Amino acid sequence: MDTFGFLMQGLATAFEPMMLLYALIGVVLGTAVGVLPGIGPALTVALLLPVTYGLDPAGSLIMFAGIYYGGMYGGSTTSILLNTPGESASVITALEGNKMARAGRGGPALATAAIGSFVAGLIATLLLAFLAPHVVKLALVFGPREYFALMVLAFVTVSAAFGDSALKGLVSLFIGLALALVGIDQLTGQARLSFGVPQLLDGVEVTTLAVAMFALGEALFVAAQGPDGGNGVLAIKGKVQMTAADWARSWKAWLRGTAIGFPIGSMPAGGADIASFLSYATERNLTKHPEEFGKGAIEGVAGPEAANNAAAAGTLVPLLTLGLPTTATAAIMLAGFQQFGLQPGPLLFASAPQLVWGLIASLLVANVMLLVLNLPLIRFWVLLLRIPQPWLYGGILVFATLGTLGVNPSVVELTMLVLFGTLGYLMRLYGYPIAPVVVGLILGPMAEQQLRRALAIAQGDPLTLVQSPVAAVLLGLAAVALILPMILRARGRGDVLAQVGTAED
């Protein structure tokens, strides 16, 4: 069966009543957490991992993907109305979007963000559907050497792409890799770092670590900041619709944002943050209205919003085809796959085609749902910003604890939850990224297994790792990827800072 046939089969799965319900729950939750500052899709998916343990795998994964897409949609609302990005990828949207809202054009800003997100999400999901099978064919020729090199590439790029410092990212990664050593050795059967505690023989649960680092760590960090005065929420004036001139200035920005966002999201060193920075810089260079940038240019909202939504679909390419997460949310989704006994990668398309294609098709359905939810109900989403922070994070703490204990009711598990939560707080306090820790725990055992297999085949010769052309190229890319995100980030932020300085003058 060809790609089109598989996609039609996936749409049949996606239109089942229960799958539609899961998708609706996902996009509603995703939009809500995108609107609320500080609560991202990664935290939400991490919280839901224990809850979905006994549910249908396809439905749960569709819900997680809906949360991811919804979070990208919702993040623009607070950027525009509150000048406080709900998602890191929406930081750029605040530059022009908030200026538009203060000028009484909040409605068109929200409209171009929502429609641009829909257009980009639709095109990027179709690209995902047609590109994924080709990536799978390439991955099927990989041996242990190539897979280990691929893991090294993932480790380096995730560490370098998150946070402001590659060194801090690598420290976070090595914490995750150290935790991955806990438990029984996969090849020899010897216990490692279990300290005589029987519950540690199975290793550290990814669910416990993810919930602790993302939910508990974030709640403790917010509590430590004290009451936040913040900015007031701007009222939405007029109708949430665009004029003909707005449409004419937005549609090219949507397409350019999609063209930038999808390939960057698909790269191990990419991500929605970098895509939105580059899109903003591109729109600023190509605009016919340079005098409006820094004062509320609609292209400065349309392009970055399309880019970060296209990048969200792009991150699913390496996740589904190679089993490599390139964002925090993708790392938690990988844990979700493993929770149901599924390993993303080339064999997943052969062993569970209905699930994979149902998931891809559901993203198309979720995009339509998000457009319907975002434009007419925008005033409802703004009401969420009035929930007091103590109530919000108090609820997260209770939900995180009960969810973890529901899956594994043990004092050891609860102790690890508290310890990892404290570690997550301290890492945030000193600027260390959280996602590499989770990636290290998930991919660490797989990388170790592939390395030992490769060395066993080569009778212990370490040079075998670079004797394969594919492995050598991947290791070379890992070296480049250590530097590339820093250069891209510096260039993008340099352009933005220059623009902000111009606007203040």
mmCIF file of N, CA and C in Angstrom, residues 63 120 293 312 316:
data_model
loop_
_atom_site.group_PDB
_atom_site.id
_atom_site.type_symbol
_atom_site.label_atom_id
_atom_site.label_comp_id
_atom_site.label_asym_id
_atom_site.label_seq_id
_atom_site.Cartn_x
_atom_site.Cartn_y
_atom_site.Cartn_z
ATOM 1 N N MET A 63 -3.941 11.968 21.977
ATOM 2 C CA MET A 63 -4.192 13.044 22.945
ATOM 3 C C MET A 63 -2.901 13.813 23.231
ATOM 4 N N ALA A 120 0.172 26.359 8.580
ATOM 5 C CA ALA A 120 1.477 25.719 8.769
ATOM 6 C C ALA A 120 1.322 24.296 9.277
ATOM 7 N N PHE A 293 7.913 47.632 11.946
ATOM 8 C CA PHE A 293 8.526 46.632 12.822
ATOM 9 C C PHE A 293 8.995 47.296 14.115
ATOM 10 N N ALA A 312 6.748 22.103 15.145
ATOM 11 C CA ALA A 312 6.145 21.087 16.021
ATOM 12 C C ALA A 312 5.866 19.804 15.243
ATOM 13 N N LEU A 316 8.198 15.538 14.913
ATOM 14 C CA LEU A 316 7.654 14.179 14.899
ATOM 15 C C LEU A 316 8.333 13.292 13.853
#
